[in-house]
Short mmCIF file of C-alpha atoms and ligand atoms in Angstrom, two decimals:
data_model
loop_
_atom_site.label_atom_id
_atom_site.label_comp_id
_atom_site.label_asym_id
_atom_site.label_seq_id
_atom_site.Cartn_x
_atom_site.Cartn_y
_atom_site.Cartn_z
CA UNK K 1159 42.27 -18.14 25.00
CA UNK K 1160 39.87 -17.41 22.03
CA UNK K 1161 39.92 -14.09 20.44
CA UNK K 1162 36.73 -12.34 19.54
CA UNK K 1163 37.25 -12.98 15.92
CA UNK K 1164 37.53 -16.62 16.40
CA UNK K 1165 34.51 -16.47 18.55
CA UNK K 1166 32.57 -14.82 16.02
CA UNK K 1167 33.87 -17.44 13.34
CA UNK K 1168 32.87 -20.43 15.70
CA UNK K 1169 29.59 -18.81 16.07
CA UNK K 1170 29.17 -18.57 12.07
CA UNK K 1171 30.56 -21.91 11.62
CA UNK K 1172 27.49 -23.31 13.65
CA UNK K 1173 25.01 -20.94 12.50
CA UNK K 1174 21.74 -22.74 11.00
CA UNK K 1175 21.92 -22.28 7.05
CA UNK K 1176 18.47 -20.68 6.33
CA UNK K 1177 16.72 -20.92 2.80
CA UNK K 1178 14.28 -18.17 2.37
CA UNK K 1179 10.98 -17.69 -0.15
CA UNK K 1180 10.23 -14.05 -0.64
CA UNK K 1181 6.64 -13.69 -2.52
CA UNK K 1182 6.23 -10.77 -4.34
CA UNK K 1183 8.78 -8.53 -6.45
CA UNK K 1184 6.96 -5.15 -5.57
CA UNK K 1185 8.68 -2.40 -3.34
CA UNK K 1186 8.53 -4.77 -0.35
CA UNK K 1187 10.14 -7.84 -2.19
CA UNK K 1188 12.82 -5.75 -3.72
CA UNK K 1189 13.78 -4.17 -0.55
CA UNK K 1190 13.70 -8.00 1.21
CA UNK K 1191 15.82 -9.35 -1.61
CA UNK K 1192 18.30 -6.36 -1.26
CA UNK K 1193 18.79 -6.80 2.41
CA UNK K 1194 19.14 -10.35 2.65
CA UNK K 1195 22.11 -10.36 0.01
CA UNK K 1196 23.18 -7.50 2.28
CA UNK K 1197 23.10 -9.82 5.15
CA UNK K 1198 24.93 -12.53 3.15
CA UNK K 1199 21.74 -14.87 3.23
CA UNK K 1200 21.73 -15.51 -0.49
CA UNK K 1201 19.81 -18.75 -0.24
CA UNK K 1202 16.62 -17.60 -1.43
CA UNK K 1203 13.98 -17.10 -4.30
CA UNK K 1204 11.66 -14.37 -4.89
CA UNK K 1205 8.38 -15.34 -6.48
CA UNK K 1206 6.65 -13.11 -8.66
CA UNK K 1207 3.34 -13.88 -10.43
CA UNK K 1208 3.84 -11.38 -13.02
CA UNK K 1209 6.89 -10.89 -15.52
CA UNK K 1210 8.29 -7.78 -14.10
CA UNK K 1211 8.90 -6.27 -10.78
CA UNK K 1212 7.27 -3.13 -9.19
CA UNK K 1213 3.81 -4.48 -7.90
CA UNK K 1214 1.30 -1.50 -7.66
CA UNK K 1215 3.29 0.57 -9.96
CA UNK K 1216 3.52 -2.19 -12.71
CA UNK K 1217 -0.17 -2.78 -12.31
CA UNK K 1218 -1.28 0.90 -12.15
CA UNK K 1219 -0.61 2.55 -15.47
CA UNK K 1220 -3.93 4.64 -15.51
CA UNK K 1221 -3.57 8.30 -16.80
CA UNK K 1222 -2.29 10.52 -13.90
CA UNK K 1223 -1.10 7.83 -11.57
CA UNK K 1224 1.38 9.32 -9.33
CA UNK K 1225 2.12 8.85 -5.47
CA UNK K 1226 0.80 11.15 -2.95
CA UNK K 1227 3.88 10.76 -0.89
CA UNK K 1228 6.81 13.00 -1.90
CA UNK K 1229 9.24 10.90 -4.14
CA UNK K 1230 12.17 12.15 -2.13
CA UNK K 1231 10.41 10.22 0.80
CA UNK K 1232 9.13 7.57 -1.05
CA UNK K 1233 12.21 6.00 -2.09
CA UNK K 1234 14.46 3.24 -0.37
CA UNK K 1235 16.83 5.11 2.44
CA UNK K 1236 19.55 3.27 0.90
CA UNK K 1237 18.98 4.17 -2.71
CA UNK K 1238 17.90 7.85 -2.71
CA UNK K 1239 17.42 9.10 -6.36
CA UNK K 1240 18.67 12.40 -7.50
CA UNK K 1241 16.59 12.34 -10.42
CA UNK K 1242 13.08 12.65 -9.46
CA UNK K 1243 11.47 14.86 -11.89
CA UNK K 1244 8.96 16.51 -9.69
CA UNK K 1245 8.08 16.61 -5.78
CA UNK K 1246 5.35 13.95 -6.66
CA UNK K 1247 6.79 12.13 -9.45
CA UNK K 1248 4.54 9.88 -12.01
CA UNK K 1249 4.08 6.52 -11.50
CA UNK K 1250 5.93 5.38 -14.55
CA UNK K 1251 8.89 7.08 -13.18
CA UNK K 1252 8.42 5.33 -9.89
CA UNK K 1253 8.06 1.88 -11.72
CA UNK K 1254 11.71 2.82 -13.58
CA UNK K 1255 13.10 3.43 -10.28
CA UNK K 1256 12.01 0.18 -8.88
CA UNK K 1257 13.48 -1.89 -12.07
CA UNK K 1258 16.67 0.43 -11.74
CA UNK K 1259 17.24 -0.74 -8.17
CA UNK K 1260 16.45 -4.17 -8.96
CA UNK K 1261 18.89 -4.36 -11.94
CA UNK K 1262 21.35 -2.60 -9.78
CA UNK K 1263 21.27 -5.40 -7.21
CA UNK K 1264 21.17 -7.97 -10.07
CA UNK K 1265 18.05 -9.26 -8.48
CA UNK K 1266 16.80 -11.08 -11.89
CA UNK K 1267 18.92 -14.11 -10.94
CA UNK K 1268 16.80 -14.64 -7.71
CA UNK K 1269 13.46 -13.91 -9.14
CA UNK K 1270 11.11 -16.62 -10.50
CA UNK K 1271 8.93 -14.37 -12.62
CA UNK K 1272 5.44 -15.69 -14.06
CA UNK K 1273 4.83 -18.21 -11.32
CA UNK K 1274 2.46 -17.52 -8.75
CA UNK K 1275 2.70 -19.23 -5.45
CA UNK K 1276 -0.56 -21.25 -4.71
CA UNK K 1277 0.25 -23.01 -1.56
CA UNK K 1278 2.63 -22.76 1.39
CA UNK K 1279 2.25 -25.66 3.95
CA UNK K 1280 4.49 -25.62 7.13
CA UNK K 1281 5.35 -29.19 7.87
CA UNK K 1282 8.47 -30.72 9.70
CA UNK K 1283 9.45 -27.37 10.70
CA UNK K 1284 9.97 -26.13 6.97
CA UNK K 1285 7.82 -24.29 4.52
CA UNK K 1286 6.61 -26.22 1.45
CA UNK K 1287 5.60 -24.32 -1.58
CA UNK K 1288 3.89 -25.03 -4.53
CA UNK K 1289 3.26 -22.91 -7.49
CA UNK K 1290 0.93 -22.46 -10.32
CA UNK K 1291 3.40 -23.87 -12.92
CA UNK K 1292 3.68 -27.24 -10.64
CA UNK K 1293 7.24 -25.76 -9.29
CA UNK K 1294 7.79 -26.80 -5.60
CA UNK K 1295 10.48 -25.50 -2.83
CA UNK K 1296 11.33 -26.02 0.68
CA UNK K 1297 12.29 -23.37 2.83
CA UNK K 1298 12.96 -22.10 6.41
CA UNK K 1299 11.48 -18.88 6.25
CA UNK K 1300 8.64 -17.24 4.21
CA UNK K 1301 8.59 -13.37 3.67
CA UNK K 1302 5.26 -12.35 2.32
CA UNK K 1303 5.62 -9.13 0.38
CA UNK K 1304 2.39 -9.25 -1.38
CA UNK K 1305 1.05 -5.90 -0.91
CA UNK K 1306 -2.19 -4.23 -0.20
CA UNK K 1307 -3.84 -2.58 -2.54
CA UNK K 1308 -3.83 -5.13 -5.34
CA UNK K 1309 -6.91 -7.06 -5.91
CA UNK K 1310 -8.96 -4.97 -7.93
CA UNK K 1311 -12.82 -4.59 -6.51
CA UNK K 1312 -15.41 -4.43 -9.05
CA UNK K 1313 -18.62 -2.79 -8.21
CA UNK K 1314 -21.79 -4.75 -7.48
CA UNK K 1315 -23.71 -2.84 -10.08
CA UNK K 1316 -26.34 -4.46 -12.18
CA UNK K 1317 -25.69 -4.80 -15.77
CA UNK K 1318 -22.07 -4.36 -15.35
CA UNK K 1319 -21.46 -6.76 -18.15
CA UNK K 1320 -23.89 -5.71 -20.63
CA UNK K 1321 -22.05 -2.48 -21.32
CA UNK K 1322 -21.31 -2.28 -25.16
CA UNK K 1323 -18.37 0.05 -24.72
CA UNK K 1324 -15.21 -0.42 -23.34
CA UNK K 1325 -14.89 -1.01 -19.63
CA UNK K 1326 -12.02 -1.75 -17.22
CA UNK K 1327 -10.88 -1.30 -13.58
CA UNK K 1328 -8.40 1.72 -12.99
CA UNK K 1329 -5.68 -1.01 -11.88
CA UNK K 1330 -6.14 -2.83 -15.35
CA UNK K 1331 -6.26 -0.04 -17.81
CA UNK K 1332 -6.60 -0.75 -21.49
CA UNK K 1333 -4.18 1.48 -23.16
CA UNK K 1334 -5.71 0.32 -26.55
CA UNK K 1335 -8.85 2.02 -26.00
CA UNK K 1336 -8.89 5.60 -27.42
CA UNK K 1337 -10.02 8.58 -25.26
CA UNK K 1338 -9.60 11.36 -27.63
CA UNK K 1339 -12.99 13.03 -28.34
CA UNK K 1340 -15.03 10.10 -26.67
CA UNK K 1341 -17.61 9.89 -23.90
CA UNK K 1342 -15.78 8.49 -20.86
CA UNK K 1343 -17.57 7.66 -17.63
CA UNK K 1344 -15.50 7.26 -14.13
CA UNK K 1345 -17.22 5.65 -11.46
CA UNK K 1346 -15.52 6.49 -7.98
CA UNK K 1347 -14.12 9.57 -6.22
CA UNK K 1348 -11.24 8.16 -4.45
CA UNK K 1349 -7.37 9.26 -5.12
CA UNK K 1350 -7.48 7.13 -8.11
CA UNK K 1351 -10.29 8.51 -9.78
CA UNK K 1352 -9.36 11.98 -8.98
CA UNK K 1353 -6.18 11.60 -10.73
CA UNK K 1354 -7.83 9.96 -13.93
CA UNK K 1355 -10.26 12.96 -13.99
CA UNK K 1356 -7.45 15.56 -13.91
CA UNK K 1357 -5.56 13.80 -16.43
CA UNK K 1358 -7.91 12.98 -19.16
CA UNK K 1359 -10.61 15.79 -18.91
CA UNK K 1360 -8.33 17.59 -21.65
CA UNK K 1361 -8.49 15.12 -24.33
CA UNK K 1362 -12.06 13.18 -23.80
CA UNK K 1363 -14.97 14.72 -25.65
CA UNK K 1364 -17.12 14.50 -22.41
CA UNK K 1365 -16.42 13.38 -18.69
CA UNK K 1366 -18.95 11.88 -16.38
CA UNK K 1367 -17.81 11.38 -12.93
CA UNK K 1368 -20.16 9.47 -10.84
CA UNK K 1369 -19.95 10.34 -7.32
CA UNK K 1370 -21.36 8.32 -4.72
CA UNK K 1371 -19.66 10.09 -1.58
CA UNK K 1372 -17.98 13.64 -2.24
CA UNK K 1373 -14.45 13.90 -1.03
CA UNK K 1374 -12.26 16.33 0.77
CA UNK K 1375 -9.35 17.64 -1.40
CA UNK K 1376 -6.23 18.80 -0.03
CA UNK K 1377 -4.55 21.14 -2.74
CA UNK K 1378 -1.07 20.69 -3.18
CA UNK K 1379 1.48 21.85 -5.84
CA UNK K 1380 3.86 19.49 -7.37
CA UNK K 1381 6.66 21.47 -8.58
CA UNK K 1382 9.19 19.99 -10.87
CA UNK K 1383 13.14 19.97 -9.67
CA UNK K 1384 15.33 21.82 -11.99
CA UNK K 1385 18.26 20.57 -13.65
CA UNK K 1386 20.48 22.38 -11.22
CA UNK K 1387 18.86 21.10 -8.08
CA UNK K 1388 19.11 17.58 -9.63
CA UNK K 1389 22.83 18.25 -10.35
CA UNK K 1390 23.23 19.37 -6.64
CA UNK K 1391 21.60 16.09 -5.36
CA UNK K 1392 24.18 13.99 -7.67
CA UNK K 1393 27.16 16.07 -6.60
CA UNK K 1394 26.17 15.73 -3.00
CA UNK K 1395 24.27 12.56 -1.93
CA UNK K 1396 24.06 14.17 1.89
CA UNK K 1397 21.76 16.65 0.66
CA UNK K 1398 19.51 13.85 -0.70
CA UNK K 1399 19.69 12.39 2.74
CA UNK K 1400 18.61 15.68 4.48
CA UNK K 1401 15.73 16.15 2.33
CA UNK K 1402 14.62 12.72 2.59
CA UNK K 1403 14.93 13.00 6.62
CA UNK K 1404 13.09 16.39 6.75
CA UNK K 1405 10.27 15.53 4.49
CA UNK K 1406 9.88 12.04 6.91
CA UNK K 1407 9.72 14.54 9.87
CA UNK K 1408 7.40 16.84 7.98
CA UNK K 1409 5.07 14.11 7.03
CA UNK K 1410 5.32 12.50 10.59
CA UNK K 1411 4.39 15.90 12.41
CA UNK K 1412 1.62 17.07 9.89
CA UNK K 1413 0.01 14.03 8.47
CA UNK K 1414 0.83 11.09 10.38
CA UNK K 1415 0.37 12.38 13.78
CA UNK K 1416 -2.79 14.41 12.66
CA UNK K 1417 -4.97 11.56 11.70
CA UNK K 1418 -4.42 9.70 14.83
CA UNK K 1419 -5.60 12.53 16.97
CA UNK K 1420 -9.04 13.67 15.93
CA UNK K 1421 -8.78 16.73 17.97
CA UNK K 1422 -5.18 17.70 16.97
CA UNK K 1423 -4.36 21.38 16.00
CA UNK K 1424 -2.75 19.64 12.71
CA UNK K 1425 -5.94 18.10 11.45
CA UNK K 1426 -7.82 21.53 12.13
CA UNK K 1427 -5.13 22.97 9.86
CA UNK K 1428 -5.81 19.99 7.17
CA UNK K 1429 -9.45 20.85 7.61
CA UNK K 1430 -9.38 24.38 6.85
CA UNK K 1431 -7.15 23.88 3.99
CA UNK K 1432 -9.74 21.50 2.23
CA UNK K 1433 -12.30 23.85 2.99
CA UNK K 1434 -10.74 26.83 1.59
CA UNK K 1435 -9.90 24.89 -1.40
CA UNK K 1436 -13.56 24.14 -1.88
CA UNK K 1437 -14.86 27.33 -0.81
CA UNK K 1438 -12.31 29.52 -3.21
CA UNK K 1439 -11.96 27.35 -6.09
CA UNK K 1440 -15.47 26.09 -7.17
CA UNK K 1441 -17.36 29.01 -8.50
CA UNK K 1442 -20.81 27.52 -9.19
CA UNK K 1443 -22.70 27.39 -5.78
CA UNK K 1444 -24.64 24.14 -6.94
CA UNK K 1445 -21.47 22.33 -7.95
CA UNK K 1446 -19.71 23.43 -4.69
CA UNK K 1447 -22.66 22.06 -2.69
CA UNK K 1448 -22.51 18.67 -4.50
CA UNK K 1449 -18.66 18.44 -4.03
CA UNK K 1450 -19.14 19.31 -0.33
CA UNK K 1451 -18.59 16.28 1.88
CA UNK K 1452 -20.69 15.77 5.05
CA UNK K 1453 -17.90 14.52 7.21
CA UNK K 1454 -14.45 15.64 8.46
CA UNK K 1455 -11.25 15.95 6.23
CA UNK K 1456 -8.96 12.96 6.46
CA UNK K 1457 -11.69 10.66 7.84
CA UNK K 1458 -11.39 8.99 4.37
CA UNK K 1459 -7.95 8.67 2.92
CA UNK K 1460 -7.29 12.61 2.15
CA UNK K 1461 -7.11 12.85 -1.60
CA UNK K 1462 -4.12 15.32 -2.64
CA UNK K 1463 -4.82 17.12 -5.94
CA UNK K 1464 -3.71 20.60 -7.30
CA UNK K 1465 -6.22 20.68 -10.11
CA UNK K 1466 -9.40 18.15 -9.48
CA UNK K 1467 -11.71 21.32 -9.02
CA UNK K 1468 -10.22 22.90 -11.84
CA UNK K 1469 -10.76 19.71 -14.00
CA UNK K 1470 -14.28 19.06 -12.62
CA UNK K 1471 -15.41 22.77 -13.94
CA UNK K 1472 -14.25 22.16 -17.46
CA UNK K 1473 -17.28 22.65 -20.05
CA UNK K 1474 -16.96 18.95 -21.04
CA UNK K 1475 -17.08 17.63 -17.43
CA UNK K 1476 -20.13 16.63 -15.63
CA UNK K 1477 -20.48 15.75 -11.98
CA UNK K 1478 -23.44 13.15 -11.31
CA UNK K 1479 -24.44 12.58 -7.84
CA UNK K 1480 -27.55 10.66 -8.44
CA UNK K 1481 -27.10 6.96 -7.42
CA UNK K 1482 -26.32 4.50 -10.26
CA UNK K 1483 -29.16 2.21 -10.77
CA UNK K 1484 -27.72 0.02 -13.50
CA UNK K 1485 -25.49 -0.14 -16.37
CA UNK K 1486 -27.03 -0.70 -19.63
CA UNK K 1487 -25.35 -1.36 -23.18
CA UNK K 1488 -25.55 2.35 -23.93
CA UNK K 1489 -24.00 3.72 -20.67
CA UNK K 1490 -25.13 4.29 -17.01
CA UNK K 1491 -28.82 4.74 -15.81
CA UNK K 1492 -29.02 6.64 -12.69
CA UNK K 1493 -32.11 6.67 -10.35
CA UNK K 1494 -33.45 9.75 -11.79
CA UNK K 1495 -34.14 7.85 -14.90
CA UNK K 1496 -31.28 9.50 -16.70
CA UNK K 1497 -29.19 7.35 -19.31
CA UNK K 1498 -25.67 8.99 -19.31
CA UNK K 1499 -24.53 7.56 -22.67
CA UNK K 1500 -20.61 6.41 -22.84
CA UNK K 1501 -18.24 5.05 -25.06
CA UNK K 1502 -15.79 4.14 -22.13
CA UNK K 1503 -16.51 3.32 -18.43
CA UNK K 1504 -13.71 3.46 -15.81
CA UNK K 1505 -14.14 1.57 -12.48
CA UNK K 1506 -12.21 3.56 -10.24
CA UNK K 1507 -13.70 1.62 -7.48
CA UNK K 1508 -10.80 0.40 -5.30
CA UNK K 1509 -9.40 -2.78 -4.00
CA UNK K 1510 -10.02 -5.47 -1.49
CA UNK K 1511 -7.97 -4.43 1.12
CA UNK K 1512 -8.23 -7.59 3.14
CA UNK K 1513 -7.11 -10.19 1.09
CA UNK K 1514 -3.14 -9.57 1.68
CA UNK K 1515 -1.36 -13.09 0.46
CA UNK K 1516 -4.66 -14.68 -0.27
CA UNK K 1517 -6.06 -16.50 -2.33
CA UNK K 1518 -2.63 -18.52 -1.80
CA UNK K 1519 -3.68 -21.33 0.49
CA UNK K 1520 -1.42 -20.97 3.86
CA UNK K 1521 -1.27 -23.87 5.96
CA UNK K 1522 0.54 -23.24 9.45
CA UNK K 1523 1.39 -25.60 12.63
CA UNK K 1524 -0.87 -28.26 13.19
CA UNK K 1525 -2.98 -27.66 10.10
CA UNK K 1526 -3.85 -24.09 11.34
CA UNK K 1527 -5.60 -22.85 7.88
CA UNK K 1528 -5.01 -19.15 7.27
CA UNK K 1529 -8.27 -18.72 5.28
CA UNK K 1530 -10.11 -19.89 8.69
CA UNK K 1531 -7.87 -18.28 11.16
CA UNK K 1532 -8.64 -14.86 9.03
CA UNK K 1533 -12.40 -15.89 8.51
CA UNK K 1534 -13.68 -12.96 10.30
CA UNK K 1535 -10.78 -10.42 9.38
CA UNK K 1536 -7.00 -10.53 8.72
CA UNK K 1537 -4.90 -10.22 11.74
CA UNK K 1538 -1.10 -10.37 12.64
CA UNK K 1539 0.82 -9.28 15.59
CA UNK K 1540 2.08 -5.85 14.96
CA UNK K 1541 1.24 -6.80 11.52
CA UNK K 1542 4.27 -9.04 11.14
CA UNK K 1543 3.63 -12.30 12.70
CA UNK K 1544 0.55 -14.69 13.01
CA UNK K 1545 0.17 -17.21 15.89
CA UNK K 1546 0.71 -20.69 14.59
CA UNK K 1547 2.33 -19.65 11.22
CA UNK K 1548 6.03 -20.02 12.71
CA UNK K 1549 8.86 -18.41 10.66
CA UNK K 1550 6.54 -16.57 8.11
CA UNK K 1551 6.71 -12.94 8.24
CA UNK K 1552 4.63 -10.06 6.48
CA UNK K 1553 5.55 -6.77 5.29
CA UNK K 1554 2.82 -4.27 5.21
CA UNK K 1555 0.67 -6.82 6.68
CA UNK K 1556 -2.83 -6.39 8.26
CA UNK K 1557 -3.47 -3.39 10.51
CA UNK K 1558 -0.06 -1.73 9.83
CA UNK K 1559 0.60 1.87 9.12
CA UNK K 1560 -0.97 2.57 5.45
CA UNK K 1561 -2.34 5.92 6.04
CA UNK K 1562 -0.36 8.93 5.03
CA UNK K 1563 3.10 7.37 5.48
CA UNK K 1564 5.76 6.03 3.16
CA UNK K 1565 5.15 2.66 2.99
CA UNK K 1566 8.92 2.26 2.14
CA UNK K 1567 9.90 3.45 5.43
CA UNK K 1568 7.37 1.14 7.01
CA UNK K 1569 8.63 -1.73 5.15
CA UNK K 1570 12.31 -0.93 6.06
CA UNK K 1571 11.61 -0.64 9.83
CA UNK K 1572 9.61 -3.96 9.79
CA UNK K 1573 12.39 -5.71 7.76
CA UNK K 1574 14.82 -4.72 10.31
CA UNK K 1575 12.53 -6.20 12.99
CA UNK K 1576 12.08 -9.48 10.96
CA UNK K 1577 15.76 -9.80 10.52
CA UNK K 1578 16.06 -9.80 14.48
CA UNK K 1579 13.50 -12.55 14.69
CA UNK K 1580 15.76 -14.48 11.87
CA UNK K 1581 18.63 -14.22 14.13
CA UNK K 1582 17.17 -16.33 16.41
CA UNK K 1583 16.72 -19.06 13.90
CA UNK K 1584 20.08 -18.78 12.32
CA UNK K 1585 21.96 -18.76 15.75
CA UNK K 1586 19.81 -21.69 16.69
CA UNK K 1587 18.26 -20.04 19.70
CA UNK K 1588 14.71 -21.35 18.12
CA UNK K 1589 13.83 -23.38 15.28
CA UNK K 1590 10.32 -21.88 15.27
CA UNK K 1591 9.09 -18.29 15.78
CA UNK K 1592 5.45 -16.87 15.89
CA UNK K 1593 3.61 -14.45 17.87
CA UNK K 1594 1.81 -16.04 20.76
CA UNK K 1595 -2.05 -15.96 20.80
CA UNK K 1596 -2.00 -13.99 23.85
CA UNK K 1597 0.44 -11.03 22.43
CA UNK K 1598 -1.89 -11.04 19.32
CA UNK K 1599 -5.09 -10.43 21.34
CA UNK K 1600 -3.46 -8.13 23.68
CA UNK K 1601 -2.15 -5.99 20.73
CA UNK K 1602 -5.47 -6.02 18.97
CA UNK K 1603 -7.27 -5.05 21.92
CA UNK K 1604 -5.25 -2.15 22.54
CA UNK K 1605 -5.09 -1.17 18.75
CA UNK K 1606 -9.08 -1.02 18.63
CA UNK K 1607 -9.21 1.04 21.98
CA UNK K 1608 -6.50 3.26 20.31
CA UNK K 1609 -8.60 3.85 17.40
CA UNK K 1610 -11.36 5.42 18.96
CA UNK K 1611 -9.35 8.54 18.99
CA UNK K 1612 -8.43 8.79 15.35
CA UNK K 1613 -9.96 10.72 12.73
CA UNK K 1614 -10.95 7.69 10.79
CA UNK K 1615 -13.88 6.90 12.88
CA UNK K 1616 -15.48 10.33 12.83
CA UNK K 1617 -18.22 9.30 10.62
CA UNK K 1618 -17.72 8.19 7.12
CA UNK K 1619 -17.30 4.97 5.12
CA UNK K 1620 -13.90 4.26 3.94
CA UNK K 1621 -11.53 1.34 2.92
CA UNK K 1622 -9.65 1.81 6.38
CA UNK K 1623 -12.73 0.49 8.00
CA UNK K 1624 -13.08 -3.18 8.80
CA UNK K 1625 -16.89 -4.89 8.90
CA UNK K 1626 -17.20 -3.50 12.52
CA UNK K 1627 -16.27 0.07 11.66
CA UNK K 1628 -12.93 -0.25 13.18
CA UNK K 1629 -9.93 1.27 11.41
CA UNK K 1630 -7.63 -1.78 10.16
CA UNK K 1631 -4.61 0.40 10.12
CA UNK K 1632 -1.89 1.52 12.76
CA UNK K 1633 -3.97 3.68 15.09
CA UNK K 1634 -0.74 5.59 17.03
CA UNK K 1635 1.98 7.73 16.03
CA UNK K 1636 4.69 7.00 13.74
CA UNK K 1637 7.45 7.45 16.57
CA UNK K 1638 5.21 4.62 18.26
CA UNK K 1639 5.80 2.42 15.38
CA UNK K 1640 9.47 3.24 15.17
CA UNK K 1641 9.89 2.32 18.83
CA UNK K 1642 7.99 -1.30 18.65
CA UNK K 1643 10.12 -1.67 15.52
CA UNK K 1644 13.32 -1.34 17.12
CA UNK K 1645 13.59 -4.63 18.80
CA UNK K 1646 11.06 -7.44 19.24
CA UNK K 1647 9.80 -8.17 22.64
CA UNK K 1648 10.79 -11.80 22.97
CA UNK K 1649 7.89 -12.46 25.55
CA UNK K 1650 5.36 -11.77 22.82
CA UNK K 1651 7.02 -14.63 20.65
CA UNK K 1652 6.50 -18.59 21.11
CA UNK K 1653 10.08 -19.78 20.56
CA UNK K 1654 10.27 -23.35 19.85
CA UNK K 1655 13.60 -24.83 20.43
O1 N01 O 2273 -9.87 3.68 -4.24
P1 N01 O 2273 -10.93 3.97 -3.01
P2 N01 O 2273 -8.85 4.21 -4.88
N1 N01 O 2273 -20.91 2.49 -6.83
O2 N01 O 2273 -11.35 2.80 -2.37
C1 N01 O 2273 -16.55 4.34 -5.18
C2 N01 O 2273 -4.06 4.33 -2.81
N2 N01 O 2273 -3.80 5.45 -3.95
O3 N01 O 2273 -8.24 3.18 -6.14
O4 N01 O 2273 -16.59 6.62 -1.36
C3 N01 O 2273 -20.57 3.76 -6.87
O5 N01 O 2273 -10.23 4.87 -2.39
C4 N01 O 2273 -16.28 4.54 -3.56
O6 N01 O 2273 -17.46 5.35 -3.49
P3 N01 O 2273 -17.47 5.72 -1.57
C5 N01 O 2273 -4.39 5.29 -1.72
O7 N01 O 2273 -4.25 4.73 -0.33
C6 N01 O 2273 -3.05 6.22 -3.87
O8 N01 O 2273 -9.23 5.60 -5.57
O9 N01 O 2273 -17.45 4.21 -0.96
N3 N01 O 2273 -19.22 4.11 -6.38
C7 N01 O 2273 -14.93 5.37 -3.93
O10 N01 O 2273 -15.30 6.74 -4.16
C8 N01 O 2273 -5.96 5.28 -1.98
O11 N01 O 2273 -6.68 5.69 -0.72
C9 N01 O 2273 -2.62 7.16 -4.54
O12 N01 O 2273 -19.02 6.16 -1.38
C10 N01 O 2273 -18.43 3.07 -5.99
C11 N01 O 2273 -14.30 4.93 -4.94
O13 N01 O 2273 -15.18 3.89 -5.66
C12 N01 O 2273 -6.13 3.79 -2.22
O14 N01 O 2273 -5.06 3.42 -3.16
C13 N01 O 2273 -3.39 6.93 -6.04
C14 N01 O 2273 -18.93 1.91 -5.93
C15 N01 O 2273 -13.22 3.85 -4.60
O15 N01 O 2273 -12.14 4.67 -3.91
C16 N01 O 2273 -7.25 3.49 -3.02
O16 N01 O 2273 -7.73 4.61 -3.86
C17 N01 O 2273 -4.28 6.25 -6.06
C18 N01 O 2273 -20.26 1.57 -6.20
N4 N01 O 2273 -20.90 0.54 -6.41
C19 N01 O 2273 -4.57 5.17 -5.05
N5 N01 O 2273 -17.96 1.02 -5.30
C20 N01 O 2273 -1.76 8.06 -4.54
O17 N01 O 2273 -0.72 7.90 -4.22
C21 N01 O 2273 -16.94 1.84 -4.98
N6 N01 O 2273 -17.37 3.00 -5.32
C22 N01 O 2273 -2.26 9.46 -4.89
#
């Protein structure tokens, strides 16, 4: 009779060898590489268009950049970090963390830097990749870890290119441009602009913030961790796990569940905290009214800042609410005829959030072209799998959880789910796995229905909303996401033998 070990050995010997391509070496790409190595699936290449890992944290280097998820939560669960300097660590520290984790797992030898994947075509049961340098690869599984907020959105403002000073998008910060004593304009009032304003107001000569829409600001202190606290984390990693888990629970109960229920007591508490912040911390009544939003808190992605109101009340700061008419060589002309003269113009105008792995050309089964499939808007079953695009799995794909969660926790849960689908391929239960059209349609309908109860549809414009005004994000609680990610429902997948 065969022993259990022999049975496993036989199963392993007959397992299908799989080659993988991971696209992107940001947070989710690094995670995928580490987890594949851990599973013994080491035949893979990570394709990264830039020359370093880090994704959004490599690209966003603007003054004040930080994550609004606490750093001990915004960490890999398997690589918690005792060294975080603050509750919300600065972006450069987060970038260093990703570089250190990638080094620790010796990922450089798997990563092809400076080579963008331009095309992926499914043919003969495998994916054929072509990169910008002309390199080709053939793989069984593609993991698209290409990120969400990475294609800068430039505003469509007349005369933008005529500006005679220095102008750049917040995600393309030009560190060669001096700011000290100069006249700097910032367009936008999202999380990015708010961080920039607080960080630079003390050094610029004059700061002009062009506000199209006022934002609710949730005040949140950002204490530093003491040397003693860091030493305690180092000495007892169990404390770090506890901290990570308690932050996760706190975030889930306070934020994550609040935003998906517009009538919840938690959202009312957030609204009150934002309102108190405005009432108590902006002294000039005219400025206070200019900064008062006319929609509910957290309808737009909530902006978290300890010191924005202080910054905008500095004598060298000015809030401009008149609509921008055009940009001229000397500055920004607003509809009231005023020319706001500037030396530097920062476009903190956000990202094209529906691009995902595009502009990469992706061709699935029977010639299905992603660009056409997504002509109206991007969709993927549970944000992971697209019908007719077998063995291609997305991390942080369309309509997944992005609001007020740690995207690392999201990606870890998604990856575990994907690995269960990969196991079907490896154990030869299927050669091709992709969601069925029916499963996707059902999920989309349920998602759209659930979205009606969220705070995101209570009357504001935001990057969460698609062209129909439906939030392109996970509209349920985080525990529901965890449940969905526990195990794939196989009836939702087309398994080609
Ligand atoms: O971009 P946004 P962001 N004329 O899209 C304005 C994450 N993030 O880079 O509100 C004038 O939120 C636009 O105005 P309006 C986080 O998920 C996190 O700030 O549309 N204004 C808006 O004010 C965040 O939500 C962190 O009327 C124009 C702004 O530009 C996401 O990234 C830090 C305009 C864009 O705001 C995006 O944030 C940074 C025009 N033509 C980012 N076009 C943290 O973790 C656009 N605007 C803290």
